[in-house]
Short mmCIF file of C-alpha atoms in Angstrom, two decimals:
data_model
loop_
_atom_site.label_atom_id
_atom_site.label_comp_id
_atom_site.label_asym_id
_atom_site.label_seq_id
_atom_site.Cartn_x
_atom_site.Cartn_y
_atom_site.Cartn_z
CA MET A 1 22.11 -21.84 -6.58
CA LYS A 2 20.36 -22.45 -3.28
CA ILE A 3 16.95 -22.29 -1.66
CA GLY A 4 16.11 -18.55 -1.63
CA SER A 5 13.93 -16.52 0.55
CA GLY A 6 12.33 -13.02 0.37
CA SER A 7 9.73 -10.96 2.05
CA CYS A 8 7.80 -7.69 1.61
CA SER A 9 5.56 -5.59 3.77
CA GLY A 10 1.94 -4.75 2.99
CA THR A 11 0.16 -1.46 3.45
CA PHE A 12 -3.04 0.00 4.81
CA GLY A 13 -4.13 1.79 1.72
CA GLU A 14 -2.19 4.90 1.05
CA LEU A 15 -1.40 8.16 2.79
CA VAL A 16 -2.20 9.96 -0.41
CA GLN A 17 -3.11 9.02 -4.01
CA GLY A 18 -4.05 11.06 -7.01
CA VAL A 19 -2.25 13.05 -9.63
CA ILE A 20 0.39 15.69 -9.45
CA GLU A 21 1.22 17.65 -12.59
CA GLU A 22 -0.91 15.15 -14.41
CA ARG A 23 1.24 12.22 -13.20
CA PRO A 24 -0.37 9.45 -11.23
CA PHE A 25 1.11 8.89 -7.78
CA LEU A 26 0.64 7.48 -4.46
CA ILE A 27 2.39 7.88 -1.05
CA THR A 28 2.88 4.58 0.66
CA LEU A 29 1.76 3.68 4.17
CA PRO A 30 3.71 0.52 4.85
CA VAL A 31 2.60 -1.70 7.79
CA LYS A 32 5.18 -3.94 9.29
CA GLU A 33 2.59 -6.43 10.75
CA LEU A 34 1.37 -7.17 7.23
CA LYS A 35 3.90 -9.41 5.36
CA SER A 36 4.29 -11.67 2.43
CA SER A 37 7.14 -14.23 2.64
CA ALA A 38 8.41 -16.36 -0.21
CA LEU A 39 10.57 -19.48 -0.52
CA PHE A 40 12.07 -20.55 -3.88
CA VAL A 41 13.40 -24.04 -4.35
CA PRO A 42 15.36 -24.26 -7.71
CA ASP A 43 15.17 -27.49 -9.74
CA GLN A 44 17.79 -28.11 -12.42
CA ASN A 45 15.55 -30.50 -14.14
CA ALA A 46 12.60 -28.05 -14.40
CA ILE A 47 12.08 -25.22 -16.93
CA ASP A 48 8.99 -23.68 -15.37
CA ILE A 49 8.22 -22.17 -12.00
CA VAL A 50 5.43 -23.98 -10.15
CA THR A 51 3.35 -22.41 -7.49
CA VAL A 52 -0.21 -22.80 -6.07
CA ARG A 53 -3.25 -21.36 -7.73
CA GLY A 54 -3.81 -17.72 -6.85
CA ARG A 55 -0.12 -16.79 -6.88
CA GLN A 56 0.22 -16.56 -10.68
CA LYS A 57 1.28 -12.92 -10.62
CA ALA A 58 4.14 -13.72 -8.41
CA ARG A 59 5.11 -16.60 -10.72
CA MET A 60 5.03 -14.23 -13.71
CA ALA A 61 7.24 -11.75 -11.92
CA CYS A 62 9.81 -14.50 -11.24
CA GLU A 63 9.73 -15.64 -14.83
CA LYS A 64 10.40 -12.09 -16.03
CA LEU A 65 13.36 -11.79 -13.62
CA LEU A 66 14.82 -15.10 -14.80
CA LYS A 67 14.43 -14.07 -18.46
CA THR A 68 16.15 -10.79 -17.70
CA PHE A 69 19.22 -12.66 -16.55
CA GLY A 70 19.01 -15.40 -19.10
CA ILE A 71 18.29 -18.16 -16.57
CA LYS A 72 16.31 -21.15 -17.91
CA ILE A 73 16.03 -23.20 -14.74
CA GLY A 74 12.65 -23.46 -12.95
CA GLY A 75 11.72 -24.54 -9.47
CA TYR A 76 8.97 -24.35 -6.80
CA LEU A 77 7.68 -21.13 -5.33
CA HIS A 78 6.05 -21.17 -1.89
CA ILE A 79 4.30 -18.00 -0.59
CA HIS A 80 2.85 -17.33 2.77
CA SER A 81 1.03 -14.07 3.47
CA ASN A 82 -1.23 -12.60 6.13
CA ILE A 83 -2.25 -9.79 3.80
CA PRO A 84 -5.99 -9.97 2.86
CA ILE A 85 -6.62 -10.07 -0.92
CA GLY A 86 -8.65 -7.42 -2.81
CA LYS A 87 -8.70 -4.97 0.08
CA GLY A 88 -6.15 -2.39 -1.04
CA MET A 89 -3.41 -3.59 1.19
CA ALA A 90 -0.76 -4.43 -1.50
CA SER A 91 -1.30 -8.16 -1.27
CA SER A 92 -0.34 -8.97 -4.89
CA SER A 93 2.51 -6.32 -4.96
CA ALA A 94 3.93 -7.87 -1.80
CA ASP A 95 3.69 -11.43 -3.26
CA MET A 96 5.45 -10.38 -6.40
CA ILE A 97 8.16 -8.53 -4.63
CA ALA A 98 8.78 -11.25 -2.06
CA ALA A 99 8.83 -13.88 -4.81
CA VAL A 100 11.34 -11.97 -6.83
CA ARG A 101 13.58 -11.39 -3.83
CA ALA A 102 13.44 -15.12 -3.12
CA VAL A 103 14.56 -16.04 -6.63
CA SER A 104 17.22 -13.43 -6.65
CA ASP A 105 18.52 -14.78 -3.37
CA SER A 106 18.56 -18.26 -4.83
CA TYR A 107 20.68 -17.24 -7.75
CA SER A 108 22.53 -14.44 -6.08
CA LEU A 109 21.32 -11.98 -8.68
CA PRO A 110 22.16 -8.21 -8.45
CA VAL A 111 18.57 -7.13 -8.24
CA THR A 112 17.67 -3.43 -7.52
CA GLU A 113 14.43 -1.92 -6.39
CA GLU A 114 14.20 -0.20 -9.83
CA LEU A 115 14.31 -3.50 -11.64
CA ILE A 116 11.63 -5.06 -9.24
CA SER A 117 9.55 -1.95 -9.81
CA ARG A 118 9.68 -2.39 -13.56
CA ILE A 119 8.78 -6.04 -13.44
CA ALA A 120 5.89 -5.62 -11.09
CA ALA A 121 4.48 -2.67 -13.14
CA GLU A 122 4.58 -4.73 -16.30
CA ILE A 123 2.11 -7.14 -14.64
CA GLU A 124 -0.29 -4.62 -12.96
CA PRO A 125 -0.49 -1.27 -11.31
CA THR A 126 1.70 -1.70 -8.21
CA ASP A 127 2.44 -0.25 -4.81
CA GLY A 128 5.87 1.19 -4.06
CA VAL A 129 6.46 -1.31 -1.28
CA MET A 130 9.67 -2.60 -2.98
CA TYR A 131 11.24 0.58 -1.55
CA GLU A 132 12.08 0.83 2.18
CA GLY A 133 10.03 3.45 4.15
CA VAL A 134 7.63 5.93 2.80
CA VAL A 135 7.87 6.88 -0.86
CA ALA A 136 6.00 8.83 -3.48
CA TYR A 137 5.56 6.45 -6.40
CA ASP A 138 4.08 6.46 -9.88
CA TYR A 139 1.99 3.27 -9.55
CA LEU A 140 0.99 2.95 -13.21
CA ASN A 141 4.50 3.31 -14.65
CA GLY A 142 6.46 1.70 -11.82
CA GLN A 143 8.67 4.73 -11.07
CA LEU A 144 9.99 6.22 -7.90
CA ILE A 145 9.17 9.89 -7.58
CA GLU A 146 10.62 10.67 -4.12
CA ALA A 147 11.81 8.82 -1.03
CA PHE A 148 10.99 10.23 2.36
CA ALA A 149 12.27 9.47 5.83
CA SER A 150 10.22 7.12 8.01
CA LEU A 151 6.86 8.19 9.43
CA PRO A 152 6.77 9.30 13.06
CA PRO A 153 5.37 6.67 15.41
CA PHE A 154 1.67 6.05 14.58
CA THR A 155 -1.28 4.01 15.61
CA LEU A 156 -3.85 3.07 12.95
CA ILE A 157 -7.35 1.81 13.82
CA GLY A 158 -9.68 0.77 11.03
CA PHE A 159 -11.98 -1.77 9.56
CA ASP A 160 -12.90 -3.43 6.26
CA VAL A 161 -16.18 -2.31 4.74
CA GLY A 162 -16.55 -5.56 2.96
CA GLY A 163 -16.32 -6.88 -0.56
CA SER A 164 -13.18 -6.66 -2.75
CA VAL A 165 -11.80 -4.47 -5.49
CA ASP A 166 -9.89 -5.63 -8.62
CA THR A 167 -6.99 -3.22 -8.82
CA VAL A 168 -6.42 -3.69 -12.55
CA GLU A 169 -10.00 -3.04 -13.39
CA PHE A 170 -10.26 -0.11 -11.06
CA ASN A 171 -7.12 1.60 -12.43
CA GLN A 172 -8.28 1.21 -16.02
CA GLN A 173 -11.08 3.49 -15.27
CA LYS A 174 -10.46 7.04 -16.21
CA LYS A 175 -10.45 9.33 -13.16
CA GLU A 176 -11.80 12.81 -13.62
CA TYR A 177 -10.14 15.27 -11.22
CA SER A 178 -11.10 18.90 -11.13
CA LYS A 179 -8.53 21.80 -10.93
CA LYS A 180 -9.53 22.07 -7.34
CA HIS A 181 -8.81 18.39 -6.67
CA LYS A 182 -5.37 18.70 -8.38
CA LYS A 183 -4.54 21.74 -6.15
CA LYS A 184 -5.60 19.63 -3.21
CA PHE A 185 -3.30 16.74 -4.19
CA GLN A 186 -0.43 19.23 -4.50
CA GLN A 187 -1.20 20.56 -1.08
CA ALA A 188 -1.42 16.98 0.40
CA TYR A 189 1.91 16.08 -1.11
CA GLU A 190 3.54 19.20 0.40
CA LEU A 191 1.91 18.49 3.77
CA VAL A 192 3.43 14.91 3.74
CA THR A 193 6.88 16.31 2.75
CA GLU A 194 6.84 18.90 5.52
CA GLY A 195 5.16 16.64 8.06
CA ILE A 196 7.82 13.95 7.79
CA ARG A 197 10.68 16.49 7.60
CA SER A 198 9.52 18.30 10.75
CA GLY A 199 7.82 15.52 12.59
CA ASN A 200 4.55 17.48 12.45
CA PHE A 201 2.03 14.69 12.73
CA ALA A 202 -1.01 16.90 12.16
CA TYR A 203 0.22 17.65 8.63
CA LEU A 204 0.24 13.92 7.78
CA CYS A 205 -3.27 13.48 9.14
CA GLU A 206 -4.52 16.52 7.16
CA ALA A 207 -2.87 15.19 3.96
CA ALA A 208 -4.42 11.78 4.42
CA THR A 209 -7.94 13.15 5.02
CA ILE A 210 -7.73 15.47 2.00
CA SER A 211 -6.89 12.55 -0.29
CA ALA A 212 -9.47 10.25 1.33
CA ARG A 213 -12.18 12.81 1.00
CA ILE A 214 -11.54 13.20 -2.79
CA ASN A 215 -11.48 9.45 -3.13
CA GLN A 216 -15.07 9.34 -1.88
CA GLN A 217 -16.13 10.54 -5.31
CA LEU A 218 -14.41 7.58 -6.98
CA LEU A 219 -14.77 4.72 -4.52
CA PRO A 220 -16.98 5.80 -1.64
CA LYS A 221 -16.60 4.11 1.75
CA PRO A 222 -19.65 3.78 4.06
CA TYR A 223 -19.43 5.62 7.34
CA PHE A 224 -16.84 8.04 5.98
CA ASN A 225 -18.35 11.10 7.48
CA GLU A 226 -18.74 9.42 10.87
CA LEU A 227 -14.96 8.29 10.83
CA GLU A 228 -13.87 11.79 9.74
CA GLN A 229 -15.76 13.32 12.68
CA LEU A 230 -14.32 10.77 15.07
CA ALA A 231 -10.79 11.33 13.75
CA GLN A 232 -11.20 15.12 14.31
CA GLN A 233 -12.16 14.49 17.95
CA TYR A 234 -8.75 12.94 18.61
CA ASN A 235 -6.55 15.15 16.28
CA GLY A 236 -6.32 12.18 13.84
CA GLY A 237 -6.78 11.77 10.08
CA VAL A 238 -8.72 9.42 7.87
CA VAL A 239 -6.81 6.91 5.79
CA VAL A 240 -8.37 4.78 3.02
CA ALA A 241 -7.45 2.15 0.43
CA HIS A 242 -7.98 4.27 -2.66
CA SER A 243 -8.54 1.09 -4.71
CA GLY A 244 -9.63 -1.17 -1.83
CA THR A 245 -12.08 -1.65 0.95
CA VAL A 246 -10.41 -0.56 4.22
CA ILE A 247 -10.76 2.71 6.06
CA GLY A 248 -9.09 3.88 9.33
CA ILE A 249 -8.05 6.63 11.71
CA LEU A 250 -4.39 7.60 11.81
CA LEU A 251 -3.26 8.68 15.21
CA ASN A 252 -0.09 10.12 16.73
CA ALA A 253 1.27 7.25 18.84
CA GLN A 254 3.21 9.71 21.04
CA LEU A 255 0.07 11.21 22.51
CA PRO A 256 0.29 10.82 26.36
CA ASN A 257 -3.12 9.18 26.53
CA ILE A 258 -2.92 7.17 23.25
CA GLN A 259 -3.95 3.87 24.93
CA ALA A 260 -7.16 5.41 26.35
CA ILE A 261 -7.89 7.04 23.03
CA THR A 262 -7.35 3.75 21.20
CA ARG A 263 -9.84 2.01 23.44
CA GLU A 264 -12.39 4.67 23.04
CA ILE A 265 -12.14 4.76 19.29
CA LYS A 266 -12.40 0.97 19.07
CA GLN A 267 -15.51 1.04 21.16
CA LYS A 268 -17.10 3.75 19.05
CA ILE A 269 -16.24 2.01 15.73
CA TYR A 270 -17.64 -1.27 17.02
CA PHE A 271 -20.76 0.50 18.13
CA LEU A 272 -21.07 2.02 14.77
CA MET A 273 -20.22 -0.95 12.59
CA GLY A 274 -20.45 -4.00 14.79
CA THR A 275 -17.41 -5.40 13.02
CA SER A 276 -13.97 -6.70 13.72
CA ILE A 277 -11.36 -3.95 14.08
CA LEU A 278 -7.88 -3.69 12.69
CA GLN A 279 -5.01 -2.07 14.56
CA PHE A 280 -1.46 -1.40 13.32
CA SER A 281 1.44 0.66 14.53
#
């Protein structure tokens, strides 16, 4: 038993989210610059885990982990995160996963991604960020569908449209997808599969835009049409948080003039929105 540590990356929404063969799924878009880090200090005289207000989902995840292994010792859970809350960037998922990893590190527990996934999904719909790289993931049932290789180098420029979204409430709403939508989700899934396999960045951009466009009927983002037109000008795609408030343009970072393109897009977004701009790679 020792002081344990753990971490987990956040996301910028999802590459794709919808249903495939009637199964809910998302394809993750992990962002290394966004991270939740946890520190767990065990206390042999405590039976409960204590943490600050606002991190109760992480506490619950740790309690479930300890119960799984029959451990009745508590402690103190400290979490630091730069992931905005309620924006669709996997803030609570990253908190839970980082916390579980910290506790497992403290007690040297043989924790797997599958166990973390099950614990997180018992608390709320969760992103697949417990798995490394890009994955297709059943976010309601906490099950890995398929693991992909890493994305080709990318640049992502976006902004927050404001407000917040309660992931639990949003995912309790029944989503009506037409047959056309379901075919589009299948197409998007196949585009991601082939895009990652072959390194064809245009396929990834097309897949993201297909999914983002469908999501406009569920959780519309202002300035979507303007962003889509801007993305097309630079051979990029539109990425959204399907249950959040961020929207952005996905670009191939290997374009020879990517720095100039990035500056131009930032200027145009600022002129359009007059807001702070997010950039990730």
